[in-house]
XYZ file of C-alpha atoms in Angstrom:
557
model
C 86.440 152.189 171.936
C 85.902 148.444 172.263
C 86.610 148.539 175.992
C 84.090 151.360 176.403
C 81.528 149.356 174.429
C 82.108 146.258 176.552
C 81.613 148.260 179.765
C 78.306 149.805 178.683
C 75.088 148.797 180.463
C 73.740 147.158 177.312
C 76.886 145.044 176.918
C 76.851 144.050 180.578
C 73.219 143.040 180.221
C 73.768 140.877 177.077
C 77.199 139.562 178.086
C 80.526 140.096 176.370
C 82.118 136.648 176.720
C 81.729 135.103 173.275
C 82.466 131.611 174.573
C 79.384 131.943 176.821
C 77.126 133.239 174.044
C 74.822 130.631 172.478
C 74.319 130.867 168.741
C 70.611 131.595 169.110
C 71.338 134.568 171.441
C 73.697 136.459 169.113
C 72.943 140.171 168.764
C 74.630 143.187 167.178
C 77.131 143.775 169.977
C 78.319 140.174 169.791
C 78.940 140.580 166.073
C 81.024 143.712 166.724
C 83.065 142.042 169.443
C 83.500 138.901 167.334
C 84.818 140.878 164.374
C 87.259 142.789 166.595
C 88.424 139.570 168.248
C 88.981 137.848 164.894
C 90.890 140.774 163.375
C 92.974 141.232 166.529
C 93.980 137.565 166.412
C 94.878 137.899 162.729
C 96.997 140.962 163.506
C 98.863 139.031 166.157
C 99.411 136.107 163.788
C 100.796 138.424 161.098
C 102.821 141.014 163.007
C 103.399 139.445 166.426
C 102.172 140.507 169.822
C 103.841 143.956 169.800
C 102.764 144.857 173.367
C 99.096 144.228 172.616
C 96.865 141.978 174.638
C 95.718 139.224 172.273
C 92.404 137.414 172.823
C 92.140 133.930 174.291
C 91.879 131.082 171.838
C 88.466 130.089 173.183
C 87.240 133.590 172.359
C 88.792 133.372 168.881
C 87.028 130.058 168.179
C 83.720 131.528 169.380
C 84.260 134.652 167.285
C 84.677 132.511 164.158
C 81.529 130.586 165.063
C 79.513 133.781 165.450
C 80.850 135.369 162.274
C 80.221 132.216 160.261
C 76.644 132.239 161.467
C 75.999 135.917 160.864
C 78.032 136.729 157.764
C 77.761 133.596 155.641
C 75.479 135.156 153.027
C 77.531 138.340 152.856
C 80.753 136.324 152.567
C 79.250 134.292 149.724
C 78.230 137.436 147.872
C 81.689 138.986 148.267
C 83.341 135.793 147.020
C 80.899 135.694 144.117
C 81.787 139.249 143.122
C 85.479 138.366 143.343
C 85.040 135.188 141.271
C 82.684 136.662 138.697
C 84.046 140.200 138.325
C 87.398 140.361 140.131
C 86.013 142.846 142.699
C 88.229 143.040 145.781
C 86.524 141.668 148.924
C 86.662 143.051 152.454
C 89.717 142.511 154.625
C 87.737 140.122 156.765
C 86.869 137.875 153.778
C 90.484 137.957 152.638
C 91.609 136.787 156.082
C 88.743 134.385 156.666
C 89.429 132.448 153.437
C 93.229 132.941 153.326
C 93.133 135.137 150.236
C 95.363 137.847 151.680
C 98.531 135.874 150.985
C 97.999 136.136 147.225
C 98.000 139.937 147.323
C 101.607 140.271 148.373
C 103.527 136.986 148.184
C 107.047 137.635 149.456
C 109.413 138.309 146.560
C 106.812 137.442 143.909
C 104.690 140.481 143.066
C 101.761 139.597 140.819
C 100.607 141.808 137.941
C 97.105 143.107 138.516
C 95.442 140.998 135.810
C 97.224 137.827 136.887
C 96.311 138.564 140.512
C 92.654 138.887 139.563
C 92.732 135.503 137.866
C 94.407 133.799 140.818
C 91.967 135.278 143.333
C 88.981 134.644 141.064
C 89.962 130.980 140.710
C 90.423 130.598 144.472
C 87.096 132.281 145.165
C 85.378 129.939 142.691
C 86.908 126.909 144.422
C 85.772 128.179 147.845
C 82.236 128.756 146.575
C 82.155 125.296 145.016
C 83.329 123.533 148.175
C 81.938 125.613 151.067
C 78.803 127.204 149.571
C 77.518 124.342 147.450
C 74.219 124.321 149.365
C 73.581 128.052 148.808
C 75.483 129.372 145.812
C 75.036 133.067 145.040
C 72.898 133.467 141.933
C 75.222 136.041 140.390
C 78.112 133.590 140.477
C 76.108 130.808 138.816
C 74.854 133.187 136.128
C 78.385 134.403 135.432
C 79.655 130.834 135.026
C 76.812 129.940 132.662
C 77.352 133.156 130.695
C 81.041 132.315 130.233
C 80.196 128.758 129.226
C 77.909 130.074 126.478
C 80.636 132.466 125.289
C 83.113 129.581 125.155
C 80.663 127.535 123.086
C 80.208 130.357 120.600
C 83.972 130.881 120.439
C 84.604 127.190 119.777
C 81.986 127.187 117.019
C 83.722 130.175 115.351
C 87.446 129.881 116.219
C 88.413 132.782 113.960
C 86.265 135.255 115.921
C 87.289 137.148 119.058
C 84.107 136.316 120.930
C 86.142 134.824 123.785
C 87.244 138.346 124.767
C 83.871 139.087 126.418
C 84.203 136.359 129.043
C 83.131 137.822 132.355
C 84.941 135.970 135.163
C 88.717 136.510 135.362
C 89.270 132.812 136.150
C 87.618 131.847 132.833
C 89.416 134.312 130.569
C 91.513 133.132 127.641
C 94.349 135.234 126.309
C 95.427 134.908 122.666
C 98.742 133.115 122.200
C 101.166 134.409 119.597
C 101.446 132.074 116.625
C 98.486 129.957 117.702
C 96.438 128.599 114.805
C 92.616 128.760 114.819
C 92.550 124.963 115.231
C 94.814 125.088 118.288
C 92.747 127.921 119.772
C 89.605 125.896 119.140
C 90.994 122.956 121.117
C 92.058 125.251 123.955
C 88.587 126.800 124.096
C 86.995 123.332 124.051
C 89.111 122.258 127.028
C 88.075 125.404 128.923
C 84.437 124.666 128.064
C 84.710 121.087 129.361
C 86.286 122.260 132.620
C 83.614 124.935 133.169
C 80.805 122.572 132.207
C 82.003 120.077 134.834
C 82.211 122.852 137.446
C 78.630 123.962 136.791
C 77.488 120.339 136.930
C 79.212 119.794 140.287
C 77.868 123.042 141.736
C 74.275 122.964 140.525
C 73.564 119.390 139.442
C 72.377 120.670 136.041
C 72.858 118.204 133.147
C 76.198 118.368 131.378
C 76.086 120.263 128.101
C 79.264 118.832 126.553
C 77.790 115.441 125.504
C 75.230 117.356 123.381
C 77.924 119.104 121.294
C 79.417 116.564 118.841
C 81.961 118.861 117.206
C 83.461 119.851 120.559
C 83.621 116.226 121.735
C 85.447 115.292 118.544
C 87.886 118.169 119.033
C 88.696 117.028 122.554
C 88.920 113.385 121.504
C 91.298 114.159 118.639
C 93.581 116.149 120.954
C 93.569 113.489 123.697
C 94.062 110.705 121.139
C 97.004 112.517 119.548
C 98.720 113.032 122.912
C 97.799 109.566 124.288
C 96.028 111.286 127.189
C 94.221 108.212 128.520
C 92.500 109.955 131.500
C 90.990 112.540 129.136
C 89.870 109.775 126.764
C 88.296 107.903 129.677
C 86.448 111.045 130.728
C 85.092 111.663 127.235
C 84.021 108.027 126.831
C 82.245 108.146 130.187
C 80.432 111.393 129.288
C 79.248 109.917 125.968
C 78.574 106.402 127.248
C 74.944 106.490 126.001
C 75.894 107.777 122.527
C 76.353 104.583 120.506
C 77.362 106.179 117.138
C 79.906 108.439 118.844
C 81.551 105.611 120.809
C 81.565 103.383 117.721
C 83.380 106.092 115.741
C 85.945 106.605 118.502
C 86.433 102.856 118.944
C 87.255 102.552 115.252
C 89.987 105.181 115.605
C 91.370 103.635 118.798
C 91.404 100.126 117.279
C 93.955 101.306 114.701
C 96.136 103.157 117.195
C 99.764 101.993 117.449
C 99.680 102.283 121.254
C 97.435 99.202 121.451
C 100.290 97.158 119.929
C 103.044 98.706 122.059
C 104.402 96.919 125.146
C 105.385 100.130 126.941
C 101.919 101.653 126.506
C 100.285 98.447 127.721
C 102.015 98.962 131.077
C 99.915 102.057 131.719
C 96.936 101.138 133.956
C 95.027 104.078 132.452
C 94.942 102.216 129.127
C 93.250 99.269 130.847
C 90.774 101.739 132.392
C 90.041 103.138 128.923
C 89.298 99.662 127.545
C 87.047 98.950 130.540
C 85.219 102.260 130.026
C 84.584 101.386 126.374
C 83.202 97.984 127.353
C 80.866 99.643 129.886
C 79.233 101.942 127.303
C 75.940 101.130 125.573
C 77.922 100.339 122.443
C 80.130 97.979 124.432
C 77.167 96.183 125.953
C 75.555 95.786 122.527
C 78.732 94.614 120.822
C 80.280 92.390 123.477
C 83.950 91.720 124.094
C 84.305 89.097 121.324
C 82.184 88.324 118.234
C 79.314 85.953 118.914
C 79.898 83.108 116.509
C 82.180 82.738 113.498
C 79.810 84.470 111.111
C 79.483 87.646 113.171
C 81.425 90.671 111.976
C 84.454 91.767 113.977
C 83.749 95.201 115.484
C 86.394 97.811 116.411
C 85.772 97.157 120.107
C 86.532 93.461 119.566
C 89.903 94.429 118.123
C 90.656 96.749 121.056
C 89.931 94.000 123.572
C 91.850 91.422 121.543
C 94.982 93.569 121.245
C 94.936 94.429 124.918
C 94.422 90.793 125.941
C 97.388 89.565 123.883
C 99.664 92.338 125.147
C 98.576 91.832 128.778
C 99.403 88.152 128.463
C 102.894 89.028 127.265
C 103.386 91.308 130.265
C 102.143 88.632 132.654
C 104.417 86.002 131.146
C 107.668 87.830 130.461
C 107.684 91.255 132.095
C 105.358 91.506 135.067
C 106.414 95.064 135.926
C 102.806 96.178 136.330
C 99.961 94.481 138.113
C 97.798 94.149 135.009
C 94.845 91.731 135.126
C 95.917 88.292 133.957
C 93.952 86.961 130.945
C 92.880 83.332 131.028
C 94.007 80.878 128.313
C 90.457 80.921 126.942
C 90.483 84.718 126.672
C 93.868 84.595 124.946
C 92.639 82.015 122.427
C 89.531 84.081 121.661
C 91.619 87.251 121.247
C 94.020 85.549 118.831
C 91.065 84.228 116.829
C 89.662 87.755 116.448
C 92.980 89.212 115.336
C 93.709 86.378 112.920
C 90.430 87.094 111.136
C 91.437 90.710 110.533
C 95.226 91.030 110.548
C 96.573 88.105 108.519
C 97.457 90.212 105.488
C 98.967 93.017 107.564
C 101.030 90.535 109.568
C 102.361 88.890 106.390
C 103.426 92.228 104.902
C 105.127 93.247 108.143
C 107.003 89.929 108.288
C 108.055 90.276 104.647
C 109.450 93.764 105.231
C 111.414 92.481 108.209
C 112.720 89.522 106.208
C 113.932 91.976 103.565
C 115.648 94.104 106.213
C 113.442 97.123 105.483
C 111.669 97.434 108.823
C 111.366 95.972 112.328
C 108.395 94.146 113.759
C 105.751 95.766 115.927
C 105.451 94.449 119.463
C 102.192 92.701 118.630
C 103.656 90.719 115.701
C 106.642 89.756 117.859
C 104.252 88.371 120.467
C 101.820 86.730 118.054
C 104.498 84.812 116.152
C 106.692 83.893 119.111
C 109.617 86.218 118.360
C 109.433 88.445 121.443
C 111.915 86.322 123.412
C 114.401 86.416 120.556
C 114.074 90.191 120.232
C 114.504 90.570 123.982
C 117.686 88.501 123.875
C 119.091 90.595 121.012
C 118.240 93.856 122.793
C 119.911 92.558 125.953
C 123.106 91.835 124.020
C 123.081 95.320 122.503
C 122.624 96.931 125.931
C 125.509 94.858 127.260
C 127.586 95.940 124.269
C 126.952 99.603 125.111
C 128.193 99.025 128.654
C 131.275 97.261 127.368
C 131.941 100.115 124.953
C 131.657 102.694 127.729
C 134.066 100.611 129.851
C 136.628 100.424 127.042
C 136.278 96.651 126.452
C 136.304 96.932 122.677
C 137.001 93.257 121.915
C 134.072 92.176 124.082
C 131.846 94.800 122.475
C 132.755 93.536 118.978
C 131.952 89.947 120.002
C 128.574 90.980 121.457
C 127.733 92.940 118.303
C 128.488 89.916 116.109
C 126.313 87.753 118.339
C 123.438 90.271 118.185
C 123.819 90.498 114.395
C 123.602 86.716 114.149
C 120.351 86.765 116.134
C 119.009 89.538 113.909
C 119.795 87.377 110.900
C 117.892 84.512 112.496
C 114.921 86.834 113.075
C 114.895 87.817 109.399
C 115.005 84.210 108.291
C 112.232 83.261 110.730
C 110.131 86.220 109.533
C 110.496 85.007 105.941
C 109.402 81.466 106.870
C 106.448 82.806 108.865
C 105.319 84.994 105.958
C 105.421 81.941 103.675
C 103.392 80.006 106.226
C 100.701 82.693 106.235
C 100.534 82.552 102.437
C 100.101 78.781 102.697
C 97.217 79.216 105.145
C 99.032 78.067 108.256
C 97.676 79.487 111.501
C 100.116 79.365 114.437
C 98.945 78.487 117.923
C 98.232 81.238 120.399
C 101.384 82.509 122.199
C 100.843 80.464 125.358
C 100.078 77.196 123.544
C 103.046 77.749 121.206
C 105.349 78.390 124.153
C 104.182 75.211 125.898
C 104.904 73.189 122.735
C 108.320 74.831 122.417
C 109.078 73.955 126.042
C 108.131 70.332 125.418
C 110.314 70.142 122.295
C 113.251 71.816 124.065
C 113.014 69.243 126.860
C 112.994 66.520 124.216
C 116.110 67.921 122.572
C 117.860 68.255 125.921
C 117.133 64.723 127.142
C 116.943 62.450 124.094
C 119.640 61.148 121.725
C 120.077 62.429 118.214
C 117.270 60.204 116.942
C 114.800 62.545 118.690
C 115.927 65.524 116.612
C 113.870 64.673 113.550
C 111.014 66.982 112.661
C 112.427 70.159 114.237
C 111.214 72.894 111.909
C 113.375 75.761 110.748
C 111.444 78.480 112.581
C 111.982 76.693 115.904
C 115.718 76.362 115.166
C 116.019 80.066 114.378
C 113.996 81.190 117.394
C 116.160 79.363 119.898
C 119.565 79.780 118.274
C 119.891 76.131 117.176
C 120.032 76.680 113.425
C 123.837 76.696 113.175
C 124.113 73.373 115.010
C 121.448 71.735 112.836
C 123.084 73.122 109.694
C 126.402 71.645 110.803
C 124.721 68.293 111.454
C 123.298 68.395 107.930
C 126.756 69.028 106.456
C 128.210 66.156 108.497
C 125.528 63.824 107.156
C 126.393 64.882 103.601
C 130.060 64.066 104.249
C 129.025 60.759 105.829
C 127.331 59.717 102.589
C 130.272 60.882 100.482
C 133.102 59.578 102.755
C 132.165 56.210 104.298
C 135.674 55.721 105.664
C 135.439 58.760 107.941
C 132.724 57.239 110.162
C 134.564 57.494 113.493
C 135.663 61.064 112.900
C 132.231 62.098 111.718
C 130.598 60.376 114.694
C 132.824 62.442 116.967
C 131.874 65.670 115.176
C 128.204 64.687 115.398
C 128.483 64.031 119.141
C 129.974 67.507 119.652
C 127.072 69.181 117.859
C 124.563 67.062 119.773
C 126.130 68.151 123.060
C 125.816 71.804 122.043
C 122.175 71.308 121.027
C 121.429 69.586 124.342
C 123.125 72.344 126.304
C 121.412 75.182 124.446
C 118.014 73.453 124.538
C 118.379 72.801 128.275
C 119.301 76.431 128.900
C 116.422 77.790 126.805
C 113.932 75.315 128.261
C 114.948 76.179 131.805
C 114.300 79.887 131.168
C 110.887 79.231 129.630
C 110.012 76.832 132.442
C 110.751 79.490 135.034
C 108.436 81.946 133.262
C 105.671 79.358 132.987
C 105.983 78.507 136.675
C 105.744 82.177 137.567
C 102.662 82.518 135.379
C 101.042 79.506 137.035
C 101.843 80.968 140.449
C 100.058 84.195 139.479
C 97.038 82.221 138.283
C 96.859 80.295 141.563
C 97.138 83.528 143.534
C 94.262 85.123 141.620
C 92.164 81.959 141.985
C 92.850 81.814 145.730
C 91.877 85.468 146.129
C 88.647 84.902 144.242
C 87.805 81.691 146.077
C 88.788 83.194 149.421
C 86.569 86.223 148.866
C 83.588 84.109 147.858
C 84.153 81.711 150.736
C 84.403 84.613 153.164
C 81.024 85.875 151.969
C 79.451 82.444 152.437
C 80.950 81.682 155.840
C 81.132 85.023 157.587
C 84.003 87.016 156.064
C 87.002 87.689 158.287
C 85.674 85.446 161.053
C 85.572 82.423 158.773
C 87.901 79.560 159.565
C 91.015 79.616 157.402
C 92.071 76.570 155.395
C 95.653 75.340 155.641
C 97.866 76.463 152.745
C 98.046 73.985 149.861
C 101.136 71.827 149.545
C 103.679 72.880 146.925
C 103.343 70.917 143.728
C 104.829 71.162 140.298
C 102.744 73.580 138.204
C 100.862 72.187 135.242
C 99.319 73.953 132.265
C 96.268 72.881 130.368
C 94.553 74.669 127.529
């Protein structure tokens, strides 16, 4: 039939070579030939040549061009009926948009209802991406209808209103054992997804920010599951709503994940903090309180926690490329937290001193105990390896050593709690570590006369308490037994050697971390200065400066 059509006088007059047919000269016979060419090529792709003469690829490309030009509106309407009502499209539309594969996947037959949902979802995606400039009205109306049904269902979770959703891709099936609250959250998530789709397709304003109860449902679910991307999305949608963001910030400021080192590693948490700062509430409040008399807001606490924990990562862990806080930012963050958390910190330290509970990661960092905890945890991990290898004696020794460190932590926690009651405010973690490094160097390089004034907390933190206790006992014997001077001098020299060795070892480890931190600061400064210099002098064509000479890093606060 097609050959007879091509040989007719009308066809010979209009031309039958699709590759030679301009788009503006397309007529009915070209559409017929194009459809036959396309379907013939699809047959060959699916079933093989089978003795048939397949069309040239140039003709296939031209056939697709002609069909796209002539059938775009009809294709859109068929896809809209599939997306909105599950109505099966023509074979051409199935092939043109690769929908035919879903009808009979090899070895995986789909139930009819599930198949409708899959095809409806694919059709909706195709309409959103390829027909965004001319969406069929029926499809848009169906999506808006389903969005309204989802809103009504979320407002009355005990009802079965969700059963009248029109589009198969938007349908929600009841789940056995699901509570009304769980169903309400599931409906709210479906509403948010559909609201975003309508916004992307039509540019209409988002409806979700205008529905407080649904925003709170979604926030509570994301907050419970620590779903930072979802929290970021909700904060961004409600960025102009100051009361809403203030309420959420208050909940986030009390979240344990802000004081957890593992959670701090997640870059999405940093994105969440940045999103909160970029809201209207964040711009009004600021990152830190303005002046001593100003009230500490929840957002100030969020920024302060994250700054302290990021500093700890930069100094001791460095597994993630988190932005490095400056010493000034760290000092401001500690000041904010000290104004709010002093009582909580004291109670937490008291419980630890009594052996009732462990310290949170934040308290470990704030009071300089994170290194000690890390050392104890390292010994326990090594003990597990020794146990698995059958080295029981070594495992027992490591356990005793870890228990001794745990005892030191409890004693230090008790002293720190007493210090808080007395009104003592410790330095920020970086300043405290620099002072500890200086004192460790003093202990490692000076004679015993330089050991005066070493407080108990410092001794416990760096495992020097036993040596100082022994020195104290020797001095008591010296006063009681004057004739034992030479022997006691020898015992004193042995303890001094151990203190020097341990102080040198601890100081060397801290020095390495401080050098690494200074190196990171120089790198960030060089990147910033290099970028600004490139802008001033012509970017990549600017003359490069020679690398700076290596020098010993210095720290100033």
